[in-house]
């Protein structure tokens, strides 16, 4: 079995539009994205990092690049059996699986970014990666701080916490004093916490009258680490992960249980590849598949 994995926020970088413009579906999809959003997305993707990293810009940028990568793999005849996406990447997985179309998907992630940005005053929230200690230990530690939560179970050696910036800074100070490795992330808010409940409610209104279709392949969901092909279940949990944790390591383990032998990261950068390699799990980046195909010519 082969799993396609779609990356989340943090995979954006300045110049990504230039890099992805070499793929055959770029012109069509980037034009459609700009028409749907009515913004100059290509210039944003090639522009300064500060503008690109804004949630409302980074999310459609990553969605577009990842979907272009997916269409490229399909054109090469690369098969797949199951999908998963990390946080924002789950929205790309839904589009790739045909749950909704590209146009609605890129509209939705732009709105998701806007609503997340509106949910809490800028500068009030943050996130941090805690390294080399168990998730269970991190769960115990965050209980000692106001407004802190475990947001991402990324790997056996990395757990991400999220919440009030003041509590994050106190947490980091205490970690330093206790010999625990932790680092603040460059993000614009406390993702995957109850602070984003208003964003979940607003996005719910965007999709309540949209009919989700059955996916072409099962999708392993962030909120449950279980696979699903039920449109109503997919719709419910797509919203739930906005204000709840991402069980990424558990999702990978579930796919291994199901018999997945090959993982492919479908999108910019190699954040997910690095996570899996730390778990001694084989994964290939979609751009390497192109290189393999080229070498056969």
Coordinates of C-alpha atoms in Angstrom, one line a residue:
X1 CA 0.0 0.0 0.0
X2 CA 1.1 3.5 -0.7
X3 CA 0.1 6.6 1.3
X4 CA 0.2 10.2 0.1
X5 CA 1.0 12.7 2.9
X6 CA 0.2 16.4 2.5
X7 CA 2.1 19.0 4.5
X8 CA 0.8 21.8 6.7
X9 CA 1.8 25.3 7.6
X10 CA 5.5 25.8 7.9
X11 CA 6.2 24.3 4.5
X12 CA 5.9 27.6 2.7
X13 CA 9.0 29.4 1.5
X14 CA 9.7 32.5 -0.7
X15 CA 10.2 31.4 -4.3
X16 CA 7.9 28.4 -4.1
X17 CA 5.8 29.7 -7.1
X18 CA 8.9 29.9 -9.2
X19 CA 9.9 26.3 -8.2
X20 CA 6.4 24.8 -8.8
X21 CA 5.9 26.6 -12.1
X22 CA 7.9 23.9 -13.8
X23 CA 5.1 21.4 -13.2
X24 CA 2.5 20.9 -16.0
X25 CA -0.6 21.8 -14.0
X26 CA 0.8 25.0 -12.5
X27 CA -0.4 27.5 -15.0
X28 CA -4.0 26.3 -15.0
X29 CA -4.3 25.8 -11.2
X30 CA -2.4 29.0 -10.2
X31 CA -4.7 31.1 -12.5
X32 CA -7.8 29.4 -11.0
X33 CA -6.5 30.1 -7.5
X34 CA -6.0 33.8 -8.1
X35 CA -9.4 34.1 -9.7
X36 CA -11.1 32.4 -6.8
X37 CA -9.3 34.3 -4.1
X38 CA -9.0 37.6 -6.0
X39 CA -5.4 38.1 -4.7
X40 CA -2.0 38.1 -6.4
X41 CA -1.1 34.7 -4.9
X42 CA 1.9 34.0 -7.1
X43 CA 3.6 37.3 -6.1
X44 CA 2.9 36.5 -2.5
X45 CA 4.5 33.0 -2.9
X46 CA 7.6 34.6 -4.5
X47 CA 7.7 37.6 -2.2
X48 CA 9.0 38.4 1.3
X49 CA 8.8 35.7 4.0
X50 CA 7.0 38.0 6.5
X51 CA 4.0 38.4 4.1
X52 CA 4.0 34.8 3.0
X53 CA 4.0 33.4 6.6
X54 CA 0.8 35.1 7.5
X55 CA -1.7 32.3 8.0
X56 CA -4.2 33.6 5.4
X57 CA -1.4 33.6 2.8
X58 CA 0.6 30.6 3.8
X59 CA -2.4 28.2 3.8
X60 CA -3.6 28.8 0.2
X61 CA 0.1 28.9 -1.0
X62 CA 0.8 25.4 0.5
X63 CA -2.6 24.1 -0.7
X64 CA -1.9 25.2 -4.3
X65 CA 1.7 23.9 -4.4
X66 CA 0.6 20.6 -2.9
X67 CA -2.3 20.1 -5.2
X68 CA 0.0 20.8 -8.2
X69 CA 2.4 18.2 -6.9
X70 CA -0.5 15.7 -6.6
X71 CA -1.7 16.3 -10.1
X72 CA 1.8 15.8 -11.3
X73 CA 2.1 12.4 -9.6
X74 CA -1.3 11.4 -11.1
X75 CA 0.0 12.4 -14.6
X76 CA 3.0 10.1 -14.0
X77 CA 0.6 7.2 -13.2
X78 CA 1.7 6.9 -9.6
X79 CA -0.9 4.9 -7.7
X80 CA -2.1 5.6 -4.1
X81 CA -4.2 3.8 -1.6
X82 CA -4.7 6.1 1.3
X83 CA -4.2 9.8 2.2
X84 CA -3.4 11.9 5.2
X85 CA -2.6 15.5 5.7
X86 CA -0.9 17.3 8.6
X87 CA -3.2 20.1 9.9
X88 CA -3.8 22.3 6.9
X89 CA -2.6 19.4 4.7
X90 CA -5.8 17.5 5.6
X91 CA -7.7 20.1 3.6
X92 CA -5.5 19.3 0.6
X93 CA -6.0 15.6 1.1
X94 CA -9.8 16.1 0.9
X95 CA -9.5 18.0 -2.4
X96 CA -7.1 15.4 -3.9
X97 CA -9.5 12.6 -2.8
X98 CA -12.4 14.4 -4.6
X99 CA -14.4 15.2 -1.4
X100 CA -14.7 18.8 -2.8
X101 CA -13.1 20.4 -5.8
X102 CA -9.9 22.5 -6.0
X103 CA -11.8 25.8 -6.3
X104 CA -13.7 25.3 -3.1
X105 CA -10.6 23.9 -1.3
X106 CA -8.5 26.9 -1.9
X107 CA -11.3 29.2 -1.0
X108 CA -11.8 27.2 2.2
X109 CA -8.2 27.3 3.3
X110 CA -8.0 31.1 2.7
X111 CA -11.0 31.5 4.9
X112 CA -9.5 29.1 7.5
X113 CA -6.4 31.3 7.6
X114 CA -8.4 34.5 7.9
X115 CA -10.6 33.1 10.7
X116 CA -7.6 31.8 12.6
X117 CA -6.0 35.2 12.4
X118 CA -9.2 36.8 13.7
X119 CA -9.6 34.4 16.6
X120 CA -7.1 35.8 19.0
X121 CA -5.3 39.2 19.1
X122 CA -2.0 39.1 17.2
X123 CA 1.0 38.4 19.5
X124 CA -1.2 36.9 22.2
X125 CA -0.7 33.3 21.1
X126 CA 2.3 31.1 20.1
X127 CA 3.6 27.5 19.8
X128 CA 6.7 25.6 20.8
X129 CA 8.3 22.3 19.9
X130 CA 9.4 20.1 22.8
X131 CA 12.1 17.6 21.9
X132 CA 13.5 14.4 23.3
X133 CA 10.9 13.7 26.0
X134 CA 7.7 11.7 25.8
X135 CA 4.3 13.1 24.9
X136 CA 3.0 11.9 28.2
X137 CA 5.6 13.9 30.0
X138 CA 4.7 17.0 28.0
X139 CA 1.0 16.5 28.8
X140 CA 1.9 16.6 32.5
X141 CA 4.0 19.7 32.1
X142 CA 1.5 21.8 30.3
X143 CA -1.0 21.3 33.2
X144 CA 1.1 23.7 35.2
X145 CA 0.6 26.7 32.9
X146 CA -2.5 28.8 32.1
X147 CA -3.8 28.4 28.6
X148 CA -1.3 25.8 27.4
X149 CA -2.3 22.6 25.4
X150 CA -0.6 19.8 23.5
X151 CA -1.3 20.7 19.8
X152 CA 0.6 18.2 17.7
X153 CA 1.8 14.7 18.4
X154 CA 4.4 14.9 15.6
X155 CA 6.9 12.1 16.4
X156 CA 8.2 10.1 19.3
X157 CA 10.8 12.8 19.8
X158 CA 8.7 16.0 19.0
X159 CA 5.5 17.2 20.7
X160 CA 4.2 20.7 19.9
X161 CA 2.5 22.8 22.5
X162 CA 0.3 25.8 21.8
X163 CA -1.5 28.6 23.7
X164 CA -0.9 31.9 25.4
X165 CA 2.4 33.5 24.4
X166 CA 3.2 34.5 28.0
X167 CA 2.7 30.9 29.1
X168 CA 4.9 29.6 26.2
X169 CA 7.7 31.9 27.3
X170 CA 7.5 30.8 30.9
X171 CA 7.4 27.2 29.8
X172 CA 10.5 27.7 27.7
X173 CA 12.3 29.4 30.5
X174 CA 11.5 26.5 32.8
X175 CA 12.6 24.0 30.2
X176 CA 15.9 25.7 29.9
X177 CA 16.4 25.5 33.7
X178 CA 15.5 21.9 33.8
X179 CA 17.6 20.7 30.8
X180 CA 14.6 20.1 28.5
X181 CA 15.1 21.0 24.8
X182 CA 12.3 23.2 23.5
X183 CA 12.0 26.0 21.0
X184 CA 9.4 28.6 20.1
X185 CA 7.9 28.2 16.6
X186 CA 7.5 31.1 14.1
X187 CA 3.7 31.1 13.9
X188 CA 1.1 33.8 14.2
X189 CA -1.3 32.1 16.7
X190 CA -2.1 29.2 19.1
X191 CA -3.1 26.6 16.5
X192 CA -5.1 23.5 17.5
X193 CA -6.3 24.9 20.8
X194 CA -9.7 26.1 22.2
X195 CA -8.6 29.7 21.5
X196 CA -9.6 29.0 17.9
X197 CA -13.1 27.9 18.7
X198 CA -14.5 31.0 16.9
X199 CA -12.6 30.1 13.8
X200 CA -14.1 26.6 13.9
X201 CA -17.6 28.1 14.2
X202 CA -17.1 30.5 11.3
X203 CA -15.7 27.8 9.0
X204 CA -18.6 25.6 10.0
X205 CA -20.9 28.1 8.4
X206 CA -18.8 28.0 5.2
X207 CA -19.3 24.3 4.7
X208 CA -22.7 23.5 6.3
X209 CA -24.5 23.7 3.0
X210 CA -21.7 22.1 1.0
X211 CA -22.2 18.4 0.1
X212 CA -19.0 16.5 0.7
X213 CA -18.5 13.5 -1.6
X214 CA -17.1 10.1 -0.8
X215 CA -13.3 10.2 -1.2
X216 CA -11.5 8.1 -3.8
X217 CA -9.4 6.6 -1.1
X218 CA -9.8 6.5 2.7
X219 CA -8.4 9.5 4.6
X220 CA -6.7 9.1 8.0
X221 CA -8.0 12.0 10.1
X222 CA -5.9 14.2 12.4
X223 CA -8.5 14.2 15.1
X224 CA -9.0 10.4 15.4
X225 CA -5.9 8.8 13.8
X226 CA -8.4 6.5 12.1
X227 CA -9.3 6.2 8.5
X228 CA -12.7 7.3 7.1
X229 CA -14.6 7.4 3.8
X230 CA -17.8 8.8 5.3
X231 CA -18.6 12.3 3.9
X232 CA -20.4 13.4 7.1
X233 CA -17.7 12.1 9.3
X234 CA -15.1 13.8 7.2
X235 CA -16.9 17.1 7.4
X236 CA -17.2 16.9 11.2
X237 CA -13.6 16.2 11.9
X238 CA -12.2 18.6 9.3
X239 CA -13.7 21.3 11.6
X240 CA -12.7 19.6 14.9
X241 CA -9.0 19.7 14.2
X242 CA -9.0 23.5 14.0
X243 CA -9.4 23.8 17.8
X244 CA -8.2 20.3 18.7
X245 CA -4.9 18.4 18.6
X246 CA -3.3 16.7 15.6
X247 CA -2.5 13.0 16.2
X248 CA 0.1 12.7 13.5
X249 CA 2.3 10.0 14.9
X250 CA -0.7 8.0 15.8
X251 CA -2.0 8.5 12.2
X252 CA 1.3 7.2 10.7
X253 CA 1.2 4.2 13.0
X254 CA -2.4 3.5 12.0
X255 CA -1.3 3.5 8.3
X256 CA 1.5 1.1 9.1
X257 CA -1.1 -1.2 10.8
X258 CA -3.2 -1.1 7.6
X259 CA -0.3 -2.3 5.6
X260 CA 1.2 0.9 4.1
X261 CA 4.7 0.2 2.9
X262 CA 5.4 3.4 1.0
X263 CA 4.9 7.0 2.0
X264 CA 5.2 9.9 -0.4
X265 CA 5.3 13.6 0.8
X266 CA 3.2 15.6 -1.7
X267 CA 4.0 19.3 -1.3
X268 CA 6.7 21.9 -0.7
X269 CA 9.7 21.3 1.5
X270 CA 10.3 18.0 3.4
X271 CA 9.0 18.6 6.9
X272 CA 6.9 15.4 7.0
X273 CA 9.8 13.4 5.4
X274 CA 12.1 14.5 8.2
X275 CA 9.6 13.5 10.9
X276 CA 9.2 10.0 9.5
X277 CA 12.9 9.5 8.9
X278 CA 13.4 10.2 12.6
X279 CA 11.0 7.3 13.2
X280 CA 13.1 5.1 10.9
X281 CA 10.2 5.0 8.4
X282 CA 10.9 5.1 4.7
X283 CA 9.4 8.0 2.8
X284 CA 10.1 9.7 -0.5
X285 CA 9.5 13.3 -1.5
X286 CA 7.3 13.7 -4.6
X287 CA 10.2 15.6 -6.4
X288 CA 12.4 12.5 -6.0
X289 CA 9.8 10.4 -7.9
X290 CA 10.2 12.8 -10.8
X291 CA 13.9 12.3 -10.7
X292 CA 13.4 8.5 -10.7
X293 CA 11.0 8.8 -13.7
X294 CA 13.5 11.0 -15.6
X295 CA 16.3 8.5 -15.0
X296 CA 14.2 5.8 -16.7
X297 CA 13.9 7.7 -19.9

